[in-house]
Amino acid sequence: MVRSGPKPGLEGKMSVLNDTIFALASASGRAGVAVLRISGPKSESVIEQLSGSPVQPRQATLRLLRDPSSSDPIDRALLCWFPAPKSFTGEDIVEIHSHGSQAVVAKLLSVLASFDDFRLAEPGEFARRAFENGKMDLTSIEGLADLINAETQGQRRQALRQSEGALGKLYESWREHILTASALIEAMIDFSDEEDIIESVEVQVLEIVRELHGSITDHLESAGRRGEQMRDGFRMVIAGAPNVGKSSLLNVLAKREAAIVTSEPGTTRDIIEVHLIISGFPVLVMDTAGIRETTGAVEQEGIKRAFERLSDADLVLWLIDPQQSNEDTSILTSIGDALGPEQVWRILSKADLRENDPEDLPKEIDLAISSKTNEGISVLIEKIERLLGAQQGLQSSPLITRARHRIEVVAAQNALSTFMTGSFDEAELRAEDLRQAANALGRLTGRIDVEELLGKIFGEFCIGK
Amino acid sequence: MNKYDVIVIGGGHAGCEAAAASSRFGASTVLVTHQAGTIGEMSCNPAIGGLGKGHLVREIDALDGLMGHVADAGGIQFRILNKSKGPAVQGPRAQVDRKLYKAAMQTAIASCENLSVLEGGVKDLILEAGRVIGVVLSDGEKLLTGAVVLTTGTFLRGLIHIGEQRIPAGRFGEQPSIALSDRLYDQSLTMGRLKTGTPPRLNGQTINWDELIEQPGDNPPVPFSSLTDKITNPQICCHITHTNSHTHDIIRENLDRAPIYSGQIESTGPRYCPSIEDKIVRFQDRTSHQIFLEPESLDNSVIYPNGISTSLPEDVQKAYVRSIKGLENAEILQPGYAIEYDFVDARELFPTLENRKLPGLFCAGQINGTTGYEEAAGQGLIAGINAALLASGLGSDQQSREFILSRTDAYLGVMIDDLVRNGISEPYRMFTSRAEYRLKLRCDNADIRLTPKGQMVGCMGSKRMIWFADHARKLQVAGDLLHSLTLSPSEAKKSGLKLNQDGRQRSAFELLSYPDITWANLAELWPQMNEIEETIQKIIDVDARYAVYLDRQERDIKNYNKEQALKIPRDFDFSAVGGLSNEITQKLEAYQPLTLGQARRIDGITPAALMILIAHIKKSTPERSVKV
Ligand SMILES: Cc1cc2nc3c(=O)[nH]c(=O)nc-3n(C[C@H](O)[C@H](O)[C@H](O)COP(=O)(O)OP(=O)(O)OC[C@H]3O[C@@H](n4cnc5c(N)ncnc54)[C@H](O)[C@@H]3O)c2cc1C
Ligand SMILES: Nc1nc2c(ncn2[C@@H]2O[C@H](COP(=O)(O)OP(=O)(O)OP(=O)(O)O)[C@@H](O)[C@H]2O)c(=O)[nH]1
Ligand SMILES: [Mg+2]
């Protein structure tokens, strides 16, 4: 077989298959074992250079490794040799399973780097070589990337949905609208000498473009936010006056003592974050300092931070203690104004202390809970689940999940904006605007610059994968 | 037996360019055609150029082809179309005196060195080991050669339809080529059948000119060729008239006698050049269609009524013609007709226009499914150069034995790429919208784009090279000047030019990109700008106006070329590539793309398939690879 060859016409860092590449394949940091992976034509030479004699293929062999320049011992490690083509990349691969000390790993990497034609692998380069040597097809590589990246079931679903083409269909339908508009303009340009002179298409084309521009803008704004929520977590902030039971609620939700609870108002001073997964959605729950007028510098800082978190919250759980009746509602109102009222839930805390019928709630209150008896907690969680579920269900138009998508959608949007502000006297430039927009969307759906796409896909991998 | 480097079959527009290009290259060339007297014949309308087509003529001229200056010699009305739109989509067009054109073409052919003309029909090809090595003439004479360029236009099994009447013919009154067509079928070339049509010709003396709208040409007329100083023919006007509801009634009543509707013709005609009966059927709600009355010559005796091509019977033609304003007494000199003919599937051609199944045979012109003189001429030029390159055996590697223009270079490149990649389902005609790099591929810069490429391959006459060296130098000097003249916003304000007061110096070139700043405005500030020749001014002005878009296109072009650069070896075995679906493998095998770019644009090829392909091409690139 052809093990490696020059790659005509392709510059770029990853292109030199003649190199032998190496990288730490396990997570960095202190660990019991570290795995270094070496792939390429000269991998095999590593075995003799480090351990003095060859090893059997596909058998783990324990050896003392030495720095060949000084003969200093480095570590006692397992060596595995996978001769080509039966290896992950299809090239000769050597794996070194050393002790997971940072010092050992650093030493091994520097020794490897000193060998001729050896270099540190680029992100995704092992997978890319596997692909180029026919060991993996593209779909399995994409699947691998998604698998590596997905943390929750929701993210997994989103990836699946995207891979099944929901996003592609949306972009393709936009592209078709653009092509319709293009066809009208092109006809105006190319058939103006014919007898049946095309009547002014300006109004018609402008209408198509305006509508499309609107859809794209909506997609970028609304869907963009939800895509981020899925990627970075849904941001839920527990807030309210001091001593209303915020930290107690956090602890109940987290099912552990994440925050300190005392009967003293002003206990919580800084933001306390807990990561939860609710309905497959990553949720970041934040407990904040109770909001009140205060002179204490530490507490003031805590309140300032609470406000910061409130300002970009996806959901606020605003707790109200029934016993603190004289509460200042102006803060609550201003938060509701800033975020939108449906993003702020008013929750009556310490429901166990109330005498009234649990059903009988003041009308501005959304629900009542008790962190002590767990009353209302399951109702609260269900309500959150419903919201998150609705967020996902809302994805009739799928989400932008990758920077690459956003860049192209924005490019299309810009081209359409130029179109709308430009003059029809320069019909060829307007046609060009539409072509740019269609190309941008085309790159998303498949008419793409292949090299660039390759780079993007393999760039999603971290080094050593 | 006589032997030539290159044999060109057919003295139409494709054949003439092919023969001339081959001879300019220095190859001994023979042009074999039925009658030397029909060399340069315009089978259909007496006009050259138009939108898209005008670009082709300018590009042919830039490669030192014949069509541009021959049209200048025959032109009797010149107009730039699309004047109201931007320069990239403007197209030069000329009404041409048929006789003057033919005479000029025959003179041009006669003055080519290394080129002889042989009267006769080619009835067969001589093959050796699957290669074409010669031709057999109808009288049995054999000619040997290194390459054949086949440009037989509508002659392969040509069949004329006039109403119910059917006449085997290549053009009106000319014999079709049947034996040759059979030979191509025998070689299992994929062939198809197309049709096209032409309107009746009218006697100009029997037309009521006074009632009609006059359409004058541009004054002064702008020639096609960069080497033409001035148009010397007297210039004429065309006239415009319209069909009316009565005309439409006559045609409607007789539709059953039209071969396309009676089932007599089954092949496909051009959608964008429909016959009058087609228009009546397809655009039912229109009560009138425009007709241009175009003189076929200066004496105005034969008139070509552009817009009423037809294959209806003669009596119907006469009736509907006479229902039209100004044509009440018009005499028909020659009836309109439709013609069906064989064409070869251009997907079986390499981008050099050499046939994959019959090495040594190049095909160009209408035979490849195109329609139009300019399209034919353009292909002829490219095929002629490539045939000469092949026959000469020059060039050490495949690349230097090929002259291929890319989509990013020229409309010629766009056309041939479209043809060999997609083939055709209806007669193919050039449009500016086919060129995705349209803003760059303009008429004004055709010389700069293509002459250097022609020089590299060695198919340029010395007159052109001398002119071009001067042109390129002037362009360079003028460009440098415009980049060196600069102005600050406050200075601009003093001169009445509105700019952002950002303190940034702008060059004259940059300033030209502002919609409300003209060359004349700047020339007031910098009088030396007026010393630049007008043609040069125009190129720079347009470049400046399009600068933002051109920069972006340049980036697109880079990406495109990068991909294009990845060549797929000619003998690449697609079936050996694992991981491709059967359907995709079949498509790749059928199209045999030569570059990744071509592969990518084949219908149904997925990005994943392309990437797998890239991987395999890279692995199978033989040089310097290490065998294990
Ligand atoms: C009826 C008709 C209508 C048309 N209508 C339109 C139109 O509406 N719009 C448009 O754009 N274009 C039209 N065209 C097309 C235009 O005329 C052609 O596209 C163009 O002329 C093709 O050029 P060519 O060089 O390929 O072939 P042609 O110009 O047809 O030349 C073919 C030449 O080959 C010679 N030849 C053929 N067979 C042999 C042989 N066996 N041996 C030796 N010599 C041979 C012939 O004598 C002839 O000289 C029409 C053509 C016809 C005939
Ligand atoms: N009976 C009852 N007491 C509660 C409940 N939730 C909290 N408490 C009590 O209320 C007091 C304050 O609770 P925290 O959870 O510390 O209140 P907080 O809002 O975090 O207070 P700060 O951090 O000081 O703003 C503690 O004494 C809790 O035990 C509840 O549901 N029922
Ligand atoms: Mg607290």
CSV table of C-alpha atoms in Angstrom, one decimal, chain B residues 42 45-51 53-54 57 67-68 70-81 91-97 101 217-218 221-224 231 233 235-236 238 294-295 373-374:
chain,number,residue,atom,x,y,z
B,42,MET,CA,-24.2,32.6,-41.6
B,45,ASN,CA,-29.6,35.6,-38.5
B,46,PRO,CA,-27.2,38.2,-39.9
B,47,ALA,CA,-25.9,39.3,-36.6
B,48,ILE,CA,-22.8,38.7,-34.4
B,49,GLY,CA,-22.6,39.3,-30.7
B,50,GLY,CA,-25.2,40.1,-28.1
B,51,LEU,CA,-25.4,39.5,-24.4
B,53,LYS,CA,-22.3,36.2,-27.0
B,54,GLY,CA,-20.5,39.5,-27.4
B,57,VAL,CA,-16.5,37.4,-29.6
B,67,MET,CA,-14.7,36.4,-35.7
B,68,GLY,CA,-14.1,39.8,-34.2
B,70,VAL,CA,-14.4,39.7,-39.7
B,71,ALA,CA,-17.6,41.0,-38.0
B,72,ASP,CA,-16.0,44.5,-38.0
B,73,ALA,CA,-15.4,44.1,-41.7
B,74,GLY,CA,-19.0,43.0,-42.3
B,75,GLY,CA,-20.8,45.1,-39.6
B,76,ILE,CA,-23.5,47.5,-40.8
B,77,GLN,CA,-25.0,48.4,-37.4
B,78,PHE,CA,-23.2,48.3,-34.1
B,79,ARG,CA,-25.0,48.5,-30.7
B,80,ILE,CA,-23.9,47.9,-27.1
B,81,LEU,CA,-26.7,46.1,-25.4
B,91,GLY,CA,-22.7,43.1,-24.7
B,92,PRO,CA,-21.6,44.4,-28.1
B,93,ARG,CA,-23.7,43.3,-31.1
B,94,ALA,CA,-23.6,44.0,-34.7
B,95,GLN,CA,-25.9,43.5,-37.7
B,96,VAL,CA,-23.7,42.0,-40.3
B,97,ASP,CA,-23.9,42.1,-44.1
B,101,TYR,CA,-18.9,38.8,-43.7
B,217,GLY,CA,-27.2,51.9,-34.1
B,218,ASP,CA,-24.6,53.5,-31.8
B,221,PRO,CA,-19.9,52.3,-33.9
B,222,VAL,CA,-17.6,50.4,-31.5
B,223,PRO,CA,-15.7,47.6,-33.2
B,224,PHE,CA,-15.4,44.1,-31.7
B,231,ILE,CA,-15.7,50.8,-38.8
B,233,ASN,CA,-18.9,50.4,-43.7
B,235,GLN,CA,-24.3,52.1,-41.1
B,236,ILE,CA,-28.0,51.3,-41.4
B,238,CYS,CA,-33.2,48.2,-38.2
B,294,GLU,CA,-32.8,43.1,-39.9
B,295,PRO,CA,-31.2,43.8,-43.3
B,373,TYR,CA,-22.1,31.4,-34.3
B,374,GLU,CA,-20.2,32.8,-31.3
